[in-house]
Coordinates of C-alpha atoms in Angstrom, one line a residue:
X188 CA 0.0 0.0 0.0
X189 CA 1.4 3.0 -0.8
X190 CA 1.3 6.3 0.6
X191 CA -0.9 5.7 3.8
X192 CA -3.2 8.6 5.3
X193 CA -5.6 10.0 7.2
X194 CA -6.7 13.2 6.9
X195 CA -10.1 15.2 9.2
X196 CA -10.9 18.2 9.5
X197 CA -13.9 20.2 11.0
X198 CA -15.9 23.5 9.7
X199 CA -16.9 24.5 13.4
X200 CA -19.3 23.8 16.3
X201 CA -22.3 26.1 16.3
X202 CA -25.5 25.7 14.2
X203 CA -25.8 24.6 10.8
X204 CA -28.4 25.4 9.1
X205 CA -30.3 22.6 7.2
X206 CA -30.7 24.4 4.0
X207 CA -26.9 24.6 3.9
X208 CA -26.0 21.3 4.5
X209 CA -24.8 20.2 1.1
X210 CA -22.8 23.6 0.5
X211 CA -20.8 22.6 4.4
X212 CA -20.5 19.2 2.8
X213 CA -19.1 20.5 -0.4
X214 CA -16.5 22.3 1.4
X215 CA -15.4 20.0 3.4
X216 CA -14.9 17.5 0.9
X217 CA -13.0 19.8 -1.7
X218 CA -10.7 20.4 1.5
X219 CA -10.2 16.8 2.2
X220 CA -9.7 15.8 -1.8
X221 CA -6.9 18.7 -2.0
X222 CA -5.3 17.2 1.2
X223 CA -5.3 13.8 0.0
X224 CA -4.3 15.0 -3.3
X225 CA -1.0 16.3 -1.7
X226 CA -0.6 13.2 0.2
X227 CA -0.7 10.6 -2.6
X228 CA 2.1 12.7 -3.8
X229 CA 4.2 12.5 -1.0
X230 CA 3.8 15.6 0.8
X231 CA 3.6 15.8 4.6
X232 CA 1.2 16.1 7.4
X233 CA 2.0 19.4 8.1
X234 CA 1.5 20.5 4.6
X235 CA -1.5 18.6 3.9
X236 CA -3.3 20.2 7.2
X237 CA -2.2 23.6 6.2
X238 CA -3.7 23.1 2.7
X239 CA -6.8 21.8 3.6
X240 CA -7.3 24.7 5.7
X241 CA -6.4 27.1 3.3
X242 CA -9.3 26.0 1.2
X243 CA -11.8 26.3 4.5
X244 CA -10.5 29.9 4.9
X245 CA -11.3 30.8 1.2
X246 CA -15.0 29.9 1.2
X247 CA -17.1 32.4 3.0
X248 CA -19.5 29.5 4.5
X249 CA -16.4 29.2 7.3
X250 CA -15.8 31.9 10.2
X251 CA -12.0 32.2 9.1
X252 CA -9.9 33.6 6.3
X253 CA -12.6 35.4 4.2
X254 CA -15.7 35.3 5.8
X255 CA -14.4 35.7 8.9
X256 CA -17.0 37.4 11.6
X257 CA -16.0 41.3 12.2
X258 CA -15.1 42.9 15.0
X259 CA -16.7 45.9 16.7
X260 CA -15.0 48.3 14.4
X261 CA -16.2 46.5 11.1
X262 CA -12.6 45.2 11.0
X263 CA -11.1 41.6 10.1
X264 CA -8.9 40.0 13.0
X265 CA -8.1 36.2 12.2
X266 CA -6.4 33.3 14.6
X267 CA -4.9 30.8 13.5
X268 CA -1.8 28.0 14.4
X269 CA 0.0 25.0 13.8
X270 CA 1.5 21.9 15.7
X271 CA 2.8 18.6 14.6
X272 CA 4.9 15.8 16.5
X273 CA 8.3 17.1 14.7
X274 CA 10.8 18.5 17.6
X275 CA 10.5 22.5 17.1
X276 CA 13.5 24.5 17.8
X277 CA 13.3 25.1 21.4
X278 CA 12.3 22.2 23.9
X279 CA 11.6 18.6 23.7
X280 CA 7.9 19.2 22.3
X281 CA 5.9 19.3 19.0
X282 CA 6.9 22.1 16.8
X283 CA 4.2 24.7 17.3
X284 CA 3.4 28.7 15.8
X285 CA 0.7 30.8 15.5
X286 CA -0.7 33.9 14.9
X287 CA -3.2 36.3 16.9
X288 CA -5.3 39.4 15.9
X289 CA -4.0 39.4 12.3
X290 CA -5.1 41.3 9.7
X291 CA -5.0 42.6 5.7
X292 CA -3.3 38.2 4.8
X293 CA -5.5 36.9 2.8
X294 CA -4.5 33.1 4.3
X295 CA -3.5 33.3 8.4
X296 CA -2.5 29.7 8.1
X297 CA 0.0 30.2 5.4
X298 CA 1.8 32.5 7.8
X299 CA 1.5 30.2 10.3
X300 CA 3.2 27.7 8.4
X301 CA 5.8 29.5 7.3
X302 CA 6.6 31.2 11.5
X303 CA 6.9 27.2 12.1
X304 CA 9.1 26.1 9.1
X305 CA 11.3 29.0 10.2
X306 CA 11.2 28.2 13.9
X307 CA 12.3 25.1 13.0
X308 CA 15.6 26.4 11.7
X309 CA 16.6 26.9 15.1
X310 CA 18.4 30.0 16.5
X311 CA 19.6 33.0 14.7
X312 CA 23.1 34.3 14.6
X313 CA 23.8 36.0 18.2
X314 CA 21.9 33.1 19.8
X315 CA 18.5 35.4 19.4
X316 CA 15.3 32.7 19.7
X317 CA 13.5 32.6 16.7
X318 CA 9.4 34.0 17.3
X319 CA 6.3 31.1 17.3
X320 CA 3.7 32.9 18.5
X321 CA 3.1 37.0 16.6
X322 CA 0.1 39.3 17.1
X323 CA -1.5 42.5 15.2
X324 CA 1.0 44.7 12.6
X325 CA 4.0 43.0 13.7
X326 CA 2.7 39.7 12.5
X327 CA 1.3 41.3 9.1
X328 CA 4.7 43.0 9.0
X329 CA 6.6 39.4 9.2
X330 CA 4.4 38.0 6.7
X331 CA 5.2 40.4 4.4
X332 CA 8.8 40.5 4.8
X333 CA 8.2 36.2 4.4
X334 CA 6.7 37.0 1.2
X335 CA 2.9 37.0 1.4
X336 CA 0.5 39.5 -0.5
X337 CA -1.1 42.2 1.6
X338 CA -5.2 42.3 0.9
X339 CA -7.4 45.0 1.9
X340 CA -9.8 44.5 5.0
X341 CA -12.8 44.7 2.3
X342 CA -11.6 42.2 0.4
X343 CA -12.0 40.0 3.1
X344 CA -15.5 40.7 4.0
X345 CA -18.4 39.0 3.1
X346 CA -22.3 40.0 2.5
X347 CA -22.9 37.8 4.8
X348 CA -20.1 38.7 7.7
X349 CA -21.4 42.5 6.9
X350 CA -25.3 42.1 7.4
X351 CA -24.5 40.0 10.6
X352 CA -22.1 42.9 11.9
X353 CA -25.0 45.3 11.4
X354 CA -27.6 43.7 13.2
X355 CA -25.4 42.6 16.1
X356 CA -24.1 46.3 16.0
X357 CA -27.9 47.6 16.1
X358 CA -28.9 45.5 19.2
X359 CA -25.7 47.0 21.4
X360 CA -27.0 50.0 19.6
X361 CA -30.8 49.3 21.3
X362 CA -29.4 47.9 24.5
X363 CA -27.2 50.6 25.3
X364 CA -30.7 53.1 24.5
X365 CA -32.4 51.2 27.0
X366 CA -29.6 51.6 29.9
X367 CA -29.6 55.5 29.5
X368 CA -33.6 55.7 29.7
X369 CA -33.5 53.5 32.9
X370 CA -30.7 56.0 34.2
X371 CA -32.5 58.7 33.2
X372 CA -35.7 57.7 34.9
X373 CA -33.4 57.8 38.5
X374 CA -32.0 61.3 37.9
X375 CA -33.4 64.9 38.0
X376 CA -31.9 67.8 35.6
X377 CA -33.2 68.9 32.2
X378 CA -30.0 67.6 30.6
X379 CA -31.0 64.0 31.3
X380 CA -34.7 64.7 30.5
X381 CA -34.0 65.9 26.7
X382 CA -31.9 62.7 26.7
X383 CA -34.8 60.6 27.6
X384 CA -37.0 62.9 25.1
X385 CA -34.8 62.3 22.3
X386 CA -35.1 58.3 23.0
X387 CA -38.6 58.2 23.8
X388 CA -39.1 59.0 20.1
X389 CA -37.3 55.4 19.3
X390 CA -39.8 53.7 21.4
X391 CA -41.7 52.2 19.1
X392 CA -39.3 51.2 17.0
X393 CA -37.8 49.1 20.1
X394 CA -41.8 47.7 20.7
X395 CA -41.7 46.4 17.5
X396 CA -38.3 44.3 18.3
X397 CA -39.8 43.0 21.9
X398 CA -40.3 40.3 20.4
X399 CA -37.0 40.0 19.2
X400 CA -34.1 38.2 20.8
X401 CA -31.8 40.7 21.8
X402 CA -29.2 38.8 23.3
X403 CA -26.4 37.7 20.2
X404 CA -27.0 34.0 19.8
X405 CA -23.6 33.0 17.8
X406 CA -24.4 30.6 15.0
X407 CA -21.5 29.4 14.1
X408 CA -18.5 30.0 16.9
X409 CA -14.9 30.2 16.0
X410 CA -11.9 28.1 14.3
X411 CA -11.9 25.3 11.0
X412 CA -9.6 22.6 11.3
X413 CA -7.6 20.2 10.5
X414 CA -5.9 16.6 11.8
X415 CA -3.4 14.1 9.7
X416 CA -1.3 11.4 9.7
X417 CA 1.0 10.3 6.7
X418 CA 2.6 7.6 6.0
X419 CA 5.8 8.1 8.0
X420 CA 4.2 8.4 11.5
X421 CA 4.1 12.0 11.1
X422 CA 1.3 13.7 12.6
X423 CA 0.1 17.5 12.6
X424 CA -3.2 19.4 13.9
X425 CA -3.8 23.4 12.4
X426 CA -7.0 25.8 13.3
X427 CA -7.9 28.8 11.7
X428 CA -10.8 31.4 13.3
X429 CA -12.0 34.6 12.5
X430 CA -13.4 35.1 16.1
X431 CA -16.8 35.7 17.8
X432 CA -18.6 38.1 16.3
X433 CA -18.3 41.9 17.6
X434 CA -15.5 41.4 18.8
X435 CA -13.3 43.8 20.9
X436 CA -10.3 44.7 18.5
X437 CA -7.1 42.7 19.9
X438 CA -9.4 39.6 21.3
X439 CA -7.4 36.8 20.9
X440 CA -9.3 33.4 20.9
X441 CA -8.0 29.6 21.7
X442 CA -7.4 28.9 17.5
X443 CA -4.1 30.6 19.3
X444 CA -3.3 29.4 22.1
X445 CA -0.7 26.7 23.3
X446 CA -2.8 23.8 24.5
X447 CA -6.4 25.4 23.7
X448 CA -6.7 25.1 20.0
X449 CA -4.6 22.3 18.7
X450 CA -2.2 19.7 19.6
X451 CA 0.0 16.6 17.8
X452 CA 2.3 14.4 20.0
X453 CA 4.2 11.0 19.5
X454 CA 3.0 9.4 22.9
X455 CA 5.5 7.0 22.3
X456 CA 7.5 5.1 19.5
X457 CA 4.2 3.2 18.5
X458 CA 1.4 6.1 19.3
X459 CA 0.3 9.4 17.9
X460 CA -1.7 12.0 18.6
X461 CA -4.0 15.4 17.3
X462 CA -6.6 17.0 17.6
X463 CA -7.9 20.4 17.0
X464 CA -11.0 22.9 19.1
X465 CA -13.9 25.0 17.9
X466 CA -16.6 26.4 20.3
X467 CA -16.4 29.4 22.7
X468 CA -12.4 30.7 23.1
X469 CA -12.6 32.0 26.7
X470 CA -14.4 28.7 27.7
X471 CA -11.8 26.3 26.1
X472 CA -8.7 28.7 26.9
X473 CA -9.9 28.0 30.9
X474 CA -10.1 24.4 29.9
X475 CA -7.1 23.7 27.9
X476 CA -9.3 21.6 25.8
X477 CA -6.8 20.4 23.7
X478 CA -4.2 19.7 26.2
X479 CA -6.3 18.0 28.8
X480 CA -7.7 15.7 26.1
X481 CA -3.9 14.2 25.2
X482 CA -3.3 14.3 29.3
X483 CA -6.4 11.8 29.3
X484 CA -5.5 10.2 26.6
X485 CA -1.9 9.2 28.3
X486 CA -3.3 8.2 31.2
X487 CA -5.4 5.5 29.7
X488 CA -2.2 4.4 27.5
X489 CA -0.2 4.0 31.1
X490 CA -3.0 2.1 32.3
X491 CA -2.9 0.0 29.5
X492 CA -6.7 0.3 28.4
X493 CA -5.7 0.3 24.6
X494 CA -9.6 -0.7 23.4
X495 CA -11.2 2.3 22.2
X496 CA -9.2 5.0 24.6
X497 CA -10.2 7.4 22.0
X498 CA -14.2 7.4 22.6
X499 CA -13.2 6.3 26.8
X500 CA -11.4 9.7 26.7
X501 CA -13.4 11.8 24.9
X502 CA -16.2 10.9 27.0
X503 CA -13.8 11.6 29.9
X504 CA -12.9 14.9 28.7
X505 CA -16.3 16.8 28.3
X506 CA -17.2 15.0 31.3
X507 CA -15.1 15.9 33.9
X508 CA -12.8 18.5 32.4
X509 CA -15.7 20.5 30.4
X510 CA -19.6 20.3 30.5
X511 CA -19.3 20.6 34.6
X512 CA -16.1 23.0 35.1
X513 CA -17.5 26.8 35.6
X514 CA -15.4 29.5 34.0
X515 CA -17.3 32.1 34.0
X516 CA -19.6 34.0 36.7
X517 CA -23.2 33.4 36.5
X518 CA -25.9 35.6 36.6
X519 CA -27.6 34.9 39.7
X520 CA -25.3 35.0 42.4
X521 CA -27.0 32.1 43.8
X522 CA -27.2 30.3 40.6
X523 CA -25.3 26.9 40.8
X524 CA -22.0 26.0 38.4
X525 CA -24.1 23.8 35.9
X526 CA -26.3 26.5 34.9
X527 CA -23.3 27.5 32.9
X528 CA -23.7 26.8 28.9
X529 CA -20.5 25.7 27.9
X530 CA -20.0 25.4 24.0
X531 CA -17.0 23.8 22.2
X532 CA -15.9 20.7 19.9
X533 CA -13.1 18.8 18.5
X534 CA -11.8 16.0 16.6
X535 CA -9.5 13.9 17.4
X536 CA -7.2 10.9 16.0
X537 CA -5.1 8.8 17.8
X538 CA -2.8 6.2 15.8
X539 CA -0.9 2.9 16.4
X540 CA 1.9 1.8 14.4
X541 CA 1.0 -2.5 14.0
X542 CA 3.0 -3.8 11.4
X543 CA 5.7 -2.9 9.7
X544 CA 6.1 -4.5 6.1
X545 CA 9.7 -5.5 4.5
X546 CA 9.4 -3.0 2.2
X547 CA 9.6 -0.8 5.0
X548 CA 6.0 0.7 4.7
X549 CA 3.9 0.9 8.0
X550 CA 0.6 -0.2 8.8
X551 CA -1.7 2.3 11.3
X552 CA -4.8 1.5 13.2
X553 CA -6.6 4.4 13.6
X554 CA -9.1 5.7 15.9
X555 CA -10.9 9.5 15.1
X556 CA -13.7 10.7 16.7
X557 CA -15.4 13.9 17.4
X558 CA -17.3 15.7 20.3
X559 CA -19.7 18.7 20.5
X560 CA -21.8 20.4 23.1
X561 CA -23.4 23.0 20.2
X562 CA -26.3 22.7 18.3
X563 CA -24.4 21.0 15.4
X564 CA -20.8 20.5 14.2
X565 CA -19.4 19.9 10.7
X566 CA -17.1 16.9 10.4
X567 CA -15.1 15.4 7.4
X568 CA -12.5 13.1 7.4
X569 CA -10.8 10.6 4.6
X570 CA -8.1 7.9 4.2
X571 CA -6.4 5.2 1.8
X572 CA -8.4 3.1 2.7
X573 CA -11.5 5.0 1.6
X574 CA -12.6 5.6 -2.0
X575 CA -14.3 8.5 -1.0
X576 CA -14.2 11.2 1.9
X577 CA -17.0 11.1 4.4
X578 CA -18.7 14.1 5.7
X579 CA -21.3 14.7 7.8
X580 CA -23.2 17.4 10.2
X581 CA -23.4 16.3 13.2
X582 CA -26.5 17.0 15.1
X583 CA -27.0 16.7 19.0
X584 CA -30.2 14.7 19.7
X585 CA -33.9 16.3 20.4
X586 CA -34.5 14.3 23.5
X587 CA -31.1 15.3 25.3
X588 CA -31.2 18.2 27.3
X589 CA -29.7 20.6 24.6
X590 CA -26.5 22.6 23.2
X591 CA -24.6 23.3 26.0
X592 CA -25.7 20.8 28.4
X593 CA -24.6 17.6 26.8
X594 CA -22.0 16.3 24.5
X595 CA -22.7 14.3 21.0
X596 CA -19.4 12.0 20.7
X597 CA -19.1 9.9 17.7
X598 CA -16.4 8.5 15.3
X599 CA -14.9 5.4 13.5
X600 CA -11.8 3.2 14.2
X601 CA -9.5 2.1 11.2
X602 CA -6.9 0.1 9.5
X603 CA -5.4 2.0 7.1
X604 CA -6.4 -0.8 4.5
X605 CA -9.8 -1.2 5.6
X606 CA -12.3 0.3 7.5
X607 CA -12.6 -1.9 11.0
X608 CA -16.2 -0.6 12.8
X609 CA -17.9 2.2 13.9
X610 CA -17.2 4.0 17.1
X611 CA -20.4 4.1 19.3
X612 CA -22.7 7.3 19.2
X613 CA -23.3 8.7 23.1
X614 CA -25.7 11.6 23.4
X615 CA -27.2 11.2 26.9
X616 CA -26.8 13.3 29.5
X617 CA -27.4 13.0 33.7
X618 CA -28.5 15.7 35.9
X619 CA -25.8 16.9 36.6
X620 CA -25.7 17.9 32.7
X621 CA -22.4 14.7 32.8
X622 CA -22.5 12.3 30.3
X623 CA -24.7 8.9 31.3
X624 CA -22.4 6.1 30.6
X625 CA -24.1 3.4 31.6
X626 CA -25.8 2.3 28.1
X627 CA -21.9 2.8 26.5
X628 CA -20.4 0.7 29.3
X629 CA -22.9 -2.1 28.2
X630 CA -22.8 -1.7 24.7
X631 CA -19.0 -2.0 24.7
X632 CA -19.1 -5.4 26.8
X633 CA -21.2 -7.1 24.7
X634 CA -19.0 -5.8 21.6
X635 CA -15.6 -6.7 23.2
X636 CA -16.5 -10.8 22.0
X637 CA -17.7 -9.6 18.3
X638 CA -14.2 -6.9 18.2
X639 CA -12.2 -10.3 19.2
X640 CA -13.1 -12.5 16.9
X641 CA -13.2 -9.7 14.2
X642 CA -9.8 -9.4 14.6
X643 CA -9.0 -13.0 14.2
X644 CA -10.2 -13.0 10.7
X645 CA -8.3 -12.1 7.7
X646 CA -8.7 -8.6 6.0
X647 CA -10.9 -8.2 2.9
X648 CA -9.0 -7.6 -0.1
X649 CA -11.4 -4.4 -1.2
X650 CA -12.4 -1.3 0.9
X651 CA -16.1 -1.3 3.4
X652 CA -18.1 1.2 3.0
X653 CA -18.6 4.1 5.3
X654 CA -21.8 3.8 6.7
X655 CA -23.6 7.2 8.2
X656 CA -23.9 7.8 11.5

């Protein structure tokens, strides 16, 4: 077999609209064929993930690159960054760059690319440490200097990104309207009475929004994304985000920071790891997301639990380390921490080297899955072994207790010559708005016989198909 791959990638956790649905999977499938494209050729990981990124930042269906939300001042500011399990030039860990608060390059990820190819380097003369993480002009400014075009902000903007800036702009607009009447109706002086004269004549106006929701419900939240493993072991993990909408200029999300929106790691000789966020950045920066999910993920390798540790850790992860960890104050002073809605999503892969042939070619088992506590997430992903990429929207389910509650996990575990079976689907929550295990602990029991004998018989010459989930 040559050449062997795998290759997912994500177009964010938020809501996705049903009318949309073959445009997302459209996308994501031109970014998966252009990745796998590059792969059959040779090319790396790294330069497969950033490829298949670049291709999520140019359609304006995606909240990065073009089409990226805007931020208070009508301006674009992008995230974006790169990790793979290649040593970088300082420390024992993954290579790793990224960008924050960029604007006017067309493509944040191809900068990114480029800050960790030249990290990579190592020092510069004088012993000076070479940058992996730039912000605002002076990251446009090295860009520049690297050889990338410099766009204007309009260029950048889409109809769409524009006519959702207005009407989140006209809401703070209305709220703010509404805080001067109330203060006006506690305070004497005819200064503060034309004030509330000069609002009262937007009063109807506002009664015919009451209706409306005021607060800013974010559709889709931030970061794309992308996860691969080539044939050499090599793994890599890249985000891109335009940010939450109305943002203040400067905001930095996770699709930049260390350990919040991406991570690859050799867990040892035989095992791999990525995986890349999407969801609410100051939520997943408090958790670490990405981070805390390899941390899990080790700990069920050291305690030897190699059967599905993926879907054991994913479950783990929103569990303990997300859906019930309060980052932010709520409302109500009295008001207990799983009141909180928490929003984010990932995908994940986790490889293990089984064979190697005499050729010298390796053989991977692979598991991927993905986990979301929005509305919906996009999810793509492709191999060898696949004759086609597989793409899907995943939805939570109408009887759980809703986006931001509960977590929808799912996924698939591989050969890279055949597709082995289909990761189990959890999207039940307790009280305590934790995942409810119990059904997955007995499902898996009753699999662990059928996965055993599965493995005794010899692989099918031709490729499964990909069955939906």
């Amino acid at each position: 077999m040559e050449n062997a791959f795998f290759i997912g990638v994500h177009i964010g956790a938020g809501f996705h609209s049903t009318k949309k649905s073959k445009e997302y999977n459209s996308l994501m499938k031109r970014s998966l064929e252009r990745a796998s494209s590059l792969l059959k050729e040779g090319k790396d990981a790294l330069f497969a993930v950033k490829e298949a990124i670049k291709v999520l930042e140019d359609d304006p269906l995606t909240n990065s690159g073009t089409g990226s939300n805007l931020t208070e001042e009508g301006t674009i500011e992008c995230d974006a960054s790169l990790m793979t399990n290649q040593l970088g030039g300082e420390g024992n860990e993954g290579a790793f760059a990224s960008v924050g608060s960029l604007s006017h390059i067309k493509n944040p990820i191809e900068l990114v690319y480029l800050l960790l190819k030249d990290e990579q380097k190592g020092r510069l003369p004088l012993g000076r440490i070479r940058p992996i993480f730039l912000v605002g002009e002076g990251a446009t400014k090295w860009g520049l200097r690297h050889g990338l075009e410099r766009v204007t902000n309009e260029s950048m903007i889409s109809e769409s990104a524009l006519k959702t800036w207005k009407d989140h702009s006209e809401r703070v607009k209305r709220n703010q309207e509404k805080q001067i009447k109330k203060s006006v109706q506690n305070e004497s002086g005819s200064k503060k009475r034309k004030e509330m004269e000069k609002i009262e004549g937007d009063d109807k106006k506002e009664e015919g929004n009451k209706n409306k929701m005021e607060d800013i419900e974010y559709d889709e939240y931030d970061t794309v994304g992308a996860i691969c493993l080539d044939g050499s072991g090599m793994v890599a993990a890249g985000v891109s985000s335009g940010g939450i909408s109305l943002k203040h200029c400067g905001r930095i999300g996770e699709a930049a920071h260390y350990g919040s929106g991406c991570w690859a790691k050799s867990l040892d000789v035989d095992h791999q790891f990525a995986c890349c966020t999407t969801g609410a950045g100051e939520q997943i920066m408090k958790s670490m997301l990405s981070y805390q999910l390899l941390q899990t993920i080790e700990d069920h390798l050291k305690n030897k639990e190699e059967d599905n540790h993926l879907g054991e850790s994913l479950i783990n992860l929103f569990e303990k380390k997300f859906l019930c960890n309060r980052t932010t104050p709520s409302k109500e002073e009295t008001a207990s921490p799983e009141l909180e809605k928490r929003f984010g999503g990932l995908i994940a892969l986790s490889s293990e080297e089984i064979n190697k042939e005499e050729d010298g070619k390796k053989e991977f088992r692979v598991e991927f899955g993905w986990g979301h506590t929005t509305e919906s997430m996009g999810v793509g992903f492709y191999s060898s072994s696949m004759q086609k990429p597989f793409v899907t929207i995943s939805r939570i389910e109408k009887e759980s207790k809703g986006a931001g509650y509960c977590v929808q996990i799912g996924g698939k575990i591989m050969f890279l010559d055949f597709v082995f079976f289909l990761l189990k689907v959890i999207n039940k929550s307790e009280r305590n708005h934790c995942l409810n295990k119990t059904n997955f602990q007995k499902k898996k029991k009753k699999k662990k016989k059928k996965k055993q004998k599965k493995r005794k018989r010899t692989r099918p010459n031709t490729n499964t198909s990909i069955n939906h989930i």
